[in-house]
Amino acid sequence: MQKIGVTGQSGFIGTHVFNTLGLYKDKFERVDFDKKYFDNETLLDEFVANCDVIVHLAGMNRHADAEIIYKTNIELAEKLVASLRRTNKKSHIIFSSSTQEEKDNLYGRSKKQARLLLSKWASKSNGKFSGLIIPNVYGSFGTPYYNSVIATFCYQLTHNEIPRIDVDGELKLIYVGELADAIIKISESDTAISEHNIPNTAAVKVSEILGILMRFKENYLEHGMIPEIKNELELNLFNTFRSYVDIEKTFPVKLIVHTDTRGSFSEIIRLGNDINGQISFSTTLPGATRGNHFHTRKIERFTVIKGKALIQLKKVGTDKVIDLYLSGDEPSYVDMPVWTIHNIKNIGSDELYTIFWINELYNSEDPDTFFETI
């Protein structure tokens, strides 16, 4: 079993790489990292000595003083090299650089210099080094005003702010889940490339991205509709967009109930033209709990139509649990964000009736369902 550590484990890309590694417990053992290790040689050496592979993601992307960015990124690489030398460890180092290397700015120069420092260590120490040149990365739970313009747009649109385009250029993009998969594949490879260009999976103008996200806001937040998803890019953008929705302020959403002498009728879900998936119905006995799993790509809606339910959600790798209470007396639904453990419990004295919708048919070969208890 390969032991893998991720510097910058709590950062945007680091969180996704660390959590994705956790899906393959039979192949990888994750070695925890904390940013304080870079300020303590003993702790850093213990971390390095315990790793077969180190994915070096720690670094600074933005700061008012560009010199601080340059200094920080170089120092982190130097400290990692020093620890590798002290421990005489021959770990496979996978370093995340950027296509910014091509530009004449201090951030790009710092990434290139750090990559060359690590490459030089590998050459002199008979180590193994893969330097990844990575395009613009976007995905769920990125930090707005820091990680990407997409993170900023998503936050603004879900928090009633007005997005603004400064430069309408074309962005070469890779989804953070795609990048995590690429890094894991490289970690398993017997070969290492000091300058490994990670291809972008989409190229889109900033204005086009904003247009898609504005459509998501109108369809999803204003009309409760799952928007039309035209391709993989839009699915990834929609899951990114959903990760910025304030769950506690948005859900549960109460259904409009039409009542007459025959009974009542409610519309549960309205779908865009290209959305299908499957709908399921369940009964749950008093005190019983369903779920306790999460998805990395699926869109899922739980709708309670009879009984009393507690739906709990907890983002993978965090401690905060969100409790949402639903009742069939006022039929309502909750949508499950990606990388969020969720369950539903019957807290009433009668049977609980729930309708489940998910955007793709169940495939036992690729279920995208990972069990974890809240």
PDB file of C-alpha atoms in Angstrom, residues 55-279:
ATOM      1  CA  VAL A  55       2.148  15.825  -3.519  1.00  0.00           C
ATOM      2  CA  HIS A  56       3.523  19.311  -2.936  1.00  0.00           C
ATOM      3  CA  LEU A  57       0.600  21.705  -3.297  1.00  0.00           C
ATOM      4  CA  ALA A  58       1.342  24.139  -0.462  1.00  0.00           C
ATOM      5  CA  GLY A  59       1.971  27.649  -1.700  1.00  0.00           C
ATOM      6  CA  MET A  60       0.634  31.147  -2.092  1.00  0.00           C
ATOM      7  CA  ASN A  61      -1.415  32.240  -5.110  1.00  0.00           C
ATOM      8  CA  ARG A  62      -2.360  35.811  -4.278  1.00  0.00           C
ATOM      9  CA  HIS A  63      -1.127  38.598  -2.042  1.00  0.00           C
ATOM     10  CA  ALA A  64      -1.044  42.376  -2.252  1.00  0.00           C
ATOM     11  CA  ASP A  65       2.756  42.152  -2.235  1.00  0.00           C
ATOM     12  CA  ALA A  66       3.943  39.910  -5.087  1.00  0.00           C
ATOM     13  CA  GLU A  67       7.380  39.649  -3.484  1.00  0.00           C
ATOM     14  CA  ILE A  68       5.805  37.778  -0.560  1.00  0.00           C
ATOM     15  CA  ILE A  69       4.264  35.278  -2.994  1.00  0.00           C
ATOM     16  CA  TYR A  70       7.665  34.698  -4.617  1.00  0.00           C
ATOM     17  CA  LYS A  71       9.499  34.364  -1.305  1.00  0.00           C
ATOM     18  CA  THR A  72       6.890  32.047   0.231  1.00  0.00           C
ATOM     19  CA  ASN A  73       6.755  29.587  -2.682  1.00  0.00           C
ATOM     20  CA  ILE A  74      10.544  29.361  -2.949  1.00  0.00           C
ATOM     21  CA  GLU A  75      10.993  28.915   0.807  1.00  0.00           C
ATOM     22  CA  LEU A  76       8.457  26.078   0.949  1.00  0.00           C
ATOM     23  CA  ALA A  77      10.278  24.204  -1.816  1.00  0.00           C
ATOM     24  CA  GLU A  78      13.624  24.795  -0.103  1.00  0.00           C
ATOM     25  CA  LYS A  79      12.301  23.494   3.217  1.00  0.00           C
ATOM     26  CA  LEU A  80      10.929  20.369   1.548  1.00  0.00           C
ATOM     27  CA  VAL A  81      14.262  19.719  -0.215  1.00  0.00           C
ATOM     28  CA  ALA A  82      16.154  20.234   3.052  1.00  0.00           C
ATOM     29  CA  SER A  83      13.921  17.690   4.793  1.00  0.00           C
ATOM     30  CA  LEU A  84      14.368  15.180   1.969  1.00  0.00           C
ATOM     31  CA  ARG A  85      18.126  15.535   2.371  1.00  0.00           C
ATOM     32  CA  ARG A  86      18.067  15.239   6.158  1.00  0.00           C
ATOM     33  CA  THR A  87      15.957  12.087   6.005  1.00  0.00           C
ATOM     34  CA  ASN A  88      17.713  10.726   2.905  1.00  0.00           C
ATOM     35  CA  LYS A  89      14.227   9.922   1.625  1.00  0.00           C
ATOM     36  CA  LYS A  90      13.678   9.056  -2.044  1.00  0.00           C
ATOM     37  CA  SER A  91       9.966   9.804  -2.155  1.00  0.00           C
ATOM     38  CA  HIS A  92       8.256  10.513  -5.439  1.00  0.00           C
ATOM     39  CA  ILE A  93       7.668  14.273  -5.308  1.00  0.00           C
ATOM     40  CA  ILE A  94       4.740  15.536  -7.383  1.00  0.00           C
ATOM     41  CA  PHE A  95       4.776  19.316  -7.614  1.00  0.00           C
ATOM     42  CA  SER A  96       1.962  21.538  -8.829  1.00  0.00           C
ATOM     43  CA  SER A  97       3.254  24.355 -10.978  1.00  0.00           C
ATOM     44  CA  SER A  98       1.183  26.510 -13.300  1.00  0.00           C
ATOM     45  CA  THR A  99       0.888  27.687 -16.870  1.00  0.00           C
ATOM     46  CA  GLN A 100       1.694  31.053 -15.268  1.00  0.00           C
ATOM     47  CA  GLU A 101       5.317  29.918 -15.651  1.00  0.00           C
ATOM     48  CA  GLU A 102       5.075  31.290 -19.193  1.00  0.00           C
ATOM     49  CA  LYS A 103       4.242  34.788 -17.956  1.00  0.00           C
ATOM     50  CA  ASP A 104       6.618  37.405 -16.625  1.00  0.00           C
ATOM     51  CA  ASN A 105       5.175  37.719 -13.129  1.00  0.00           C
ATOM     52  CA  LEU A 106       6.561  36.849  -9.703  1.00  0.00           C
ATOM     53  CA  TYR A 107       4.004  34.106  -9.083  1.00  0.00           C
ATOM     54  CA  GLY A 108       4.897  32.327 -12.340  1.00  0.00           C
ATOM     55  CA  ARG A 109       8.608  32.756 -11.656  1.00  0.00           C
ATOM     56  CA  SER A 110       8.212  31.397  -8.123  1.00  0.00           C
ATOM     57  CA  LYS A 111       6.470  28.254  -9.391  1.00  0.00           C
ATOM     58  CA  LYS A 112       9.104  27.663 -12.061  1.00  0.00           C
ATOM     59  CA  GLN A 113      11.977  28.234  -9.646  1.00  0.00           C
ATOM     60  CA  ALA A 114      10.407  25.899  -7.074  1.00  0.00           C
ATOM     61  CA  ARG A 115       9.935  23.238  -9.758  1.00  0.00           C
ATOM     62  CA  LEU A 116      13.570  23.521 -10.810  1.00  0.00           C
ATOM     63  CA  LEU A 117      14.756  23.300  -7.183  1.00  0.00           C
ATOM     64  CA  LEU A 118      12.864  20.045  -6.679  1.00  0.00           C
ATOM     65  CA  SER A 119      14.008  18.699 -10.045  1.00  0.00           C
ATOM     66  CA  LYS A 120      17.625  19.450  -9.104  1.00  0.00           C
ATOM     67  CA  TRP A 121      17.193  17.564  -5.818  1.00  0.00           C
ATOM     68  CA  ALA A 122      15.891  14.528  -7.714  1.00  0.00           C
ATOM     69  CA  SER A 123      18.813  14.589 -10.154  1.00  0.00           C
ATOM     70  CA  LYS A 124      21.447  14.847  -7.424  1.00  0.00           C
ATOM     71  CA  SER A 125      19.830  12.490  -4.927  1.00  0.00           C
ATOM     72  CA  ASN A 126      18.563   9.793  -7.293  1.00  0.00           C
ATOM     73  CA  GLY A 127      15.038  10.765  -6.302  1.00  0.00           C
ATOM     74  CA  LYS A 128      11.865  10.793  -8.346  1.00  0.00           C
ATOM     75  CA  PHE A 129      10.210  14.053  -9.375  1.00  0.00           C
ATOM     76  CA  SER A 130       7.159  14.976 -11.444  1.00  0.00           C
ATOM     77  CA  GLY A 131       6.633  18.670 -12.118  1.00  0.00           C
ATOM     78  CA  LEU A 132       3.086  19.370 -13.267  1.00  0.00           C
ATOM     79  CA  ILE A 133       2.297  22.413 -15.394  1.00  0.00           C
ATOM     80  CA  ILE A 134      -1.382  22.919 -14.592  1.00  0.00           C
ATOM     81  CA  PRO A 135      -3.978  25.122 -16.332  1.00  0.00           C
ATOM     82  CA  ASN A 136      -6.666  27.095 -14.465  1.00  0.00           C
ATOM     83  CA  VAL A 137      -8.357  24.892 -11.877  1.00  0.00           C
ATOM     84  CA  TYR A 138     -11.997  25.270 -10.815  1.00  0.00           C
ATOM     85  CA  GLY A 139     -14.373  23.214  -8.735  1.00  0.00           C
ATOM     86  CA  SER A 140     -16.494  22.948  -5.607  1.00  0.00           C
ATOM     87  CA  PHE A 141     -15.539  24.763  -2.406  1.00  0.00           C
ATOM     88  CA  GLY A 142     -12.818  26.975  -3.886  1.00  0.00           C
ATOM     89  CA  THR A 143     -12.140  30.263  -2.106  1.00  0.00           C
ATOM     90  CA  PRO A 144     -13.760  33.245  -3.852  1.00  0.00           C
ATOM     91  CA  TYR A 145     -11.509  36.190  -4.727  1.00  0.00           C
ATOM     92  CA  TYR A 146      -8.540  33.825  -4.414  1.00  0.00           C
ATOM     93  CA  ASN A 147      -8.648  30.460  -6.181  1.00  0.00           C
ATOM     94  CA  SER A 148     -10.382  31.328  -9.442  1.00  0.00           C
ATOM     95  CA  VAL A 149     -12.726  33.726 -11.170  1.00  0.00           C
ATOM     96  CA  ILE A 150     -15.271  30.884 -11.291  1.00  0.00           C
ATOM     97  CA  ALA A 151     -15.207  30.598  -7.490  1.00  0.00           C
ATOM     98  CA  THR A 152     -15.730  34.354  -7.291  1.00  0.00           C
ATOM     99  CA  PHE A 153     -18.624  34.357  -9.773  1.00  0.00           C
ATOM    100  CA  CYS A 154     -20.342  31.436  -8.010  1.00  0.00           C
ATOM    101  CA  TYR A 155     -20.048  33.096  -4.623  1.00  0.00           C
ATOM    102  CA  GLN A 156     -21.328  36.425  -5.956  1.00  0.00           C
ATOM    103  CA  LEU A 157     -24.305  34.902  -7.738  1.00  0.00           C
ATOM    104  CA  THR A 158     -25.354  32.850  -4.697  1.00  0.00           C
ATOM    105  CA  HIS A 159     -24.913  35.777  -2.298  1.00  0.00           C
ATOM    106  CA  ASN A 160     -26.764  38.496  -4.231  1.00  0.00           C
ATOM    107  CA  GLU A 161     -23.626  40.250  -5.420  1.00  0.00           C
ATOM    108  CA  ILE A 162     -23.074  41.491  -8.967  1.00  0.00           C
ATOM    109  CA  PRO A 163     -20.228  39.827 -10.901  1.00  0.00           C
ATOM    110  CA  ARG A 164     -17.962  41.947 -13.043  1.00  0.00           C
ATOM    111  CA  ILE A 165     -15.705  40.932 -15.924  1.00  0.00           C
ATOM    112  CA  ASP A 166     -12.361  42.726 -15.925  1.00  0.00           C
ATOM    113  CA  VAL A 167     -10.823  40.955 -18.931  1.00  0.00           C
ATOM    114  CA  ASP A 168     -12.924  38.745 -21.200  1.00  0.00           C
ATOM    115  CA  GLY A 169     -10.160  36.322 -22.114  1.00  0.00           C
ATOM    116  CA  GLU A 170     -10.305  32.628 -22.874  1.00  0.00           C
ATOM    117  CA  LEU A 171      -9.620  30.390 -19.893  1.00  0.00           C
ATOM    118  CA  LYS A 172      -8.009  26.990 -20.309  1.00  0.00           C
ATOM    119  CA  LEU A 173      -9.650  24.972 -17.571  1.00  0.00           C
ATOM    120  CA  ILE A 174      -9.422  21.704 -15.718  1.00  0.00           C
ATOM    121  CA  TYR A 175     -11.974  20.562 -13.138  1.00  0.00           C
ATOM    122  CA  VAL A 176     -10.430  19.880  -9.736  1.00  0.00           C
ATOM    123  CA  GLY A 177     -11.770  16.314  -9.781  1.00  0.00           C
ATOM    124  CA  GLU A 178     -10.088  15.688 -13.127  1.00  0.00           C
ATOM    125  CA  LEU A 179      -6.840  17.097 -11.741  1.00  0.00           C
ATOM    126  CA  ALA A 180      -7.044  14.938  -8.624  1.00  0.00           C
ATOM    127  CA  ASP A 181      -7.492  11.848 -10.812  1.00  0.00           C
ATOM    128  CA  ALA A 182      -4.503  12.878 -12.950  1.00  0.00           C
ATOM    129  CA  ILE A 183      -2.292  13.366  -9.876  1.00  0.00           C
ATOM    130  CA  ILE A 184      -3.255   9.977  -8.471  1.00  0.00           C
ATOM    131  CA  LYS A 185      -2.528   8.316 -11.808  1.00  0.00           C
ATOM    132  CA  ILE A 186       0.926   9.939 -11.869  1.00  0.00           C
ATOM    133  CA  SER A 187       1.564   8.778  -8.293  1.00  0.00           C
ATOM    134  CA  GLU A 188       1.052   5.179  -9.454  1.00  0.00           C
ATOM    135  CA  SER A 189       3.303   5.527 -12.487  1.00  0.00           C
ATOM    136  CA  ASP A 190       6.817   4.098 -12.594  1.00  0.00           C
ATOM    137  CA  THR A 191       8.030   7.061 -14.654  1.00  0.00           C
ATOM    138  CA  ALA A 192       8.481  10.697 -13.689  1.00  0.00           C
ATOM    139  CA  ILE A 193       8.638  13.759 -15.930  1.00  0.00           C
ATOM    140  CA  SER A 194      10.203  16.944 -14.570  1.00  0.00           C
ATOM    141  CA  GLU A 195       8.023  19.078 -16.852  1.00  0.00           C
ATOM    142  CA  HIS A 196       4.681  17.344 -17.290  1.00  0.00           C
ATOM    143  CA  ASN A 197       2.018  19.434 -19.020  1.00  0.00           C
ATOM    144  CA  ILE A 198      -1.460  18.616 -17.723  1.00  0.00           C
ATOM    145  CA  PRO A 199      -3.875  19.269 -20.609  1.00  0.00           C
ATOM    146  CA  ASN A 200      -6.881  21.484 -20.090  1.00  0.00           C
ATOM    147  CA  THR A 201     -10.261  19.811 -20.560  1.00  0.00           C
ATOM    148  CA  ALA A 202     -12.095  22.967 -21.631  1.00  0.00           C
ATOM    149  CA  ALA A 203     -11.350  26.366 -23.155  1.00  0.00           C
ATOM    150  CA  VAL A 204     -14.050  28.965 -22.538  1.00  0.00           C
ATOM    151  CA  LYS A 205     -14.299  32.740 -22.502  1.00  0.00           C
ATOM    152  CA  VAL A 206     -14.964  34.398 -19.162  1.00  0.00           C
ATOM    153  CA  SER A 207     -18.214  35.914 -20.460  1.00  0.00           C
ATOM    154  CA  GLU A 208     -19.459  32.495 -21.572  1.00  0.00           C
ATOM    155  CA  ILE A 209     -18.762  31.039 -18.138  1.00  0.00           C
ATOM    156  CA  LEU A 210     -20.620  33.886 -16.461  1.00  0.00           C
ATOM    157  CA  GLY A 211     -23.548  33.399 -18.837  1.00  0.00           C
ATOM    158  CA  ILE A 212     -23.794  29.716 -17.905  1.00  0.00           C
ATOM    159  CA  LEU A 213     -23.610  30.492 -14.192  1.00  0.00           C
ATOM    160  CA  MET A 214     -26.255  33.220 -14.505  1.00  0.00           C
ATOM    161  CA  ARG A 215     -28.532  30.685 -16.214  1.00  0.00           C
ATOM    162  CA  PHE A 216     -27.937  28.326 -13.278  1.00  0.00           C
ATOM    163  CA  LYS A 217     -28.899  31.069 -10.833  1.00  0.00           C
ATOM    164  CA  GLU A 218     -32.097  31.889 -12.685  1.00  0.00           C
ATOM    165  CA  ASN A 219     -33.166  28.278 -13.237  1.00  0.00           C
ATOM    166  CA  TYR A 220     -32.027  26.746  -9.951  1.00  0.00           C
ATOM    167  CA  LEU A 221     -32.231  29.432  -7.286  1.00  0.00           C
ATOM    168  CA  GLU A 222     -35.070  31.537  -8.666  1.00  0.00           C
ATOM    169  CA  HIS A 223     -37.293  28.828 -10.182  1.00  0.00           C
ATOM    170  CA  GLY A 224     -36.207  25.642  -8.343  1.00  0.00           C
ATOM    171  CA  MET A 225     -35.416  23.960 -11.653  1.00  0.00           C
ATOM    172  CA  ILE A 226     -32.504  21.637 -12.380  1.00  0.00           C
ATOM    173  CA  PRO A 227     -31.019  23.443 -15.401  1.00  0.00           C
ATOM    174  CA  GLU A 228     -30.217  21.888 -18.731  1.00  0.00           C
ATOM    175  CA  ILE A 229     -26.760  20.314 -18.564  1.00  0.00           C
ATOM    176  CA  LYS A 230     -25.332  20.223 -22.073  1.00  0.00           C
ATOM    177  CA  ASN A 231     -21.928  18.631 -21.466  1.00  0.00           C
ATOM    178  CA  GLU A 232     -19.350  17.579 -18.873  1.00  0.00           C
ATOM    179  CA  LEU A 233     -18.154  21.156 -18.435  1.00  0.00           C
ATOM    180  CA  GLU A 234     -21.653  22.330 -17.512  1.00  0.00           C
ATOM    181  CA  LEU A 235     -22.138  19.436 -15.079  1.00  0.00           C
ATOM    182  CA  ASN A 236     -18.878  20.368 -13.355  1.00  0.00           C
ATOM    183  CA  LEU A 237     -19.826  24.045 -13.348  1.00  0.00           C
ATOM    184  CA  PHE A 238     -23.255  23.265 -11.896  1.00  0.00           C
ATOM    185  CA  ASN A 239     -21.796  21.158  -9.095  1.00  0.00           C
ATOM    186  CA  THR A 240     -19.296  23.959  -8.480  1.00  0.00           C
ATOM    187  CA  PHE A 241     -22.118  26.517  -8.407  1.00  0.00           C
ATOM    188  CA  ARG A 242     -24.176  24.397  -5.991  1.00  0.00           C
ATOM    189  CA  SER A 243     -21.289  24.204  -3.520  1.00  0.00           C
ATOM    190  CA  TYR A 244     -21.644  27.946  -2.819  1.00  0.00           C
ATOM    191  CA  VAL A 245     -25.360  27.784  -2.006  1.00  0.00           C
ATOM    192  CA  ASP A 246     -26.033  28.415   1.677  1.00  0.00           C
ATOM    193  CA  ILE A 247     -27.691  25.124   2.631  1.00  0.00           C
ATOM    194  CA  GLU A 248     -29.136  26.354   5.914  1.00  0.00           C
ATOM    195  CA  LYS A 249     -30.768  29.400   4.299  1.00  0.00           C
ATOM    196  CA  THR A 250     -31.931  27.624   1.124  1.00  0.00           C
ATOM    197  CA  PHE A 251     -33.277  24.256   2.296  1.00  0.00           C
ATOM    198  CA  PRO A 252     -35.668  22.694   2.838  1.00  0.00           C
ATOM    199  CA  VAL A 253     -37.675  24.144  -0.048  1.00  0.00           C
ATOM    200  CA  LYS A 254     -41.422  23.786   0.504  1.00  0.00           C
ATOM    201  CA  LEU A 255     -43.483  22.522  -2.396  1.00  0.00           C
ATOM    202  CA  ILE A 256     -46.525  24.322  -3.723  1.00  0.00           C
ATOM    203  CA  VAL A 257     -49.494  22.116  -2.818  1.00  0.00           C
ATOM    204  CA  HIS A 258     -52.668  22.306  -4.938  1.00  0.00           C
ATOM    205  CA  THR A 259     -55.685  20.951  -3.061  1.00  0.00           C
ATOM    206  CA  ASP A 260     -59.217  20.189  -4.196  1.00  0.00           C
ATOM    207  CA  THR A 261     -61.971  17.693  -3.396  1.00  0.00           C
ATOM    208  CA  ARG A 262     -59.933  14.804  -4.749  1.00  0.00           C
ATOM    209  CA  GLY A 263     -56.872  15.478  -2.576  1.00  0.00           C
ATOM    210  CA  SER A 264     -53.650  17.311  -3.351  1.00  0.00           C
ATOM    211  CA  PHE A 265     -51.033  17.624  -6.097  1.00  0.00           C
ATOM    212  CA  SER A 266     -47.458  18.933  -5.965  1.00  0.00           C
ATOM    213  CA  GLU A 267     -44.746  19.268  -8.583  1.00  0.00           C
ATOM    214  CA  ILE A 268     -41.590  17.679  -7.180  1.00  0.00           C
ATOM    215  CA  ILE A 269     -38.950  18.447  -9.777  1.00  0.00           C
ATOM    216  CA  ARG A 270     -38.728  20.381 -13.014  1.00  0.00           C
ATOM    217  CA  LEU A 271     -35.882  19.355 -15.309  1.00  0.00           C
ATOM    218  CA  GLY A 272     -33.999  21.022 -18.145  1.00  0.00           C
ATOM    219  CA  ASN A 273     -34.265  19.517 -21.615  1.00  0.00           C
ATOM    220  CA  ASP A 274     -31.220  17.274 -21.291  1.00  0.00           C
ATOM    221  CA  ILE A 275     -31.767  15.987 -17.742  1.00  0.00           C
ATOM    222  CA  ASN A 276     -33.040  12.474 -17.105  1.00  0.00           C
ATOM    223  CA  GLY A 277     -31.882  10.182 -14.326  1.00  0.00           C
ATOM    224  CA  GLN A 278     -34.073   8.053 -12.133  1.00  0.00           C
ATOM    225  CA  ILE A 279     -36.768   8.566  -9.517  1.00  0.00           C
TER     226      ILE A 279
END
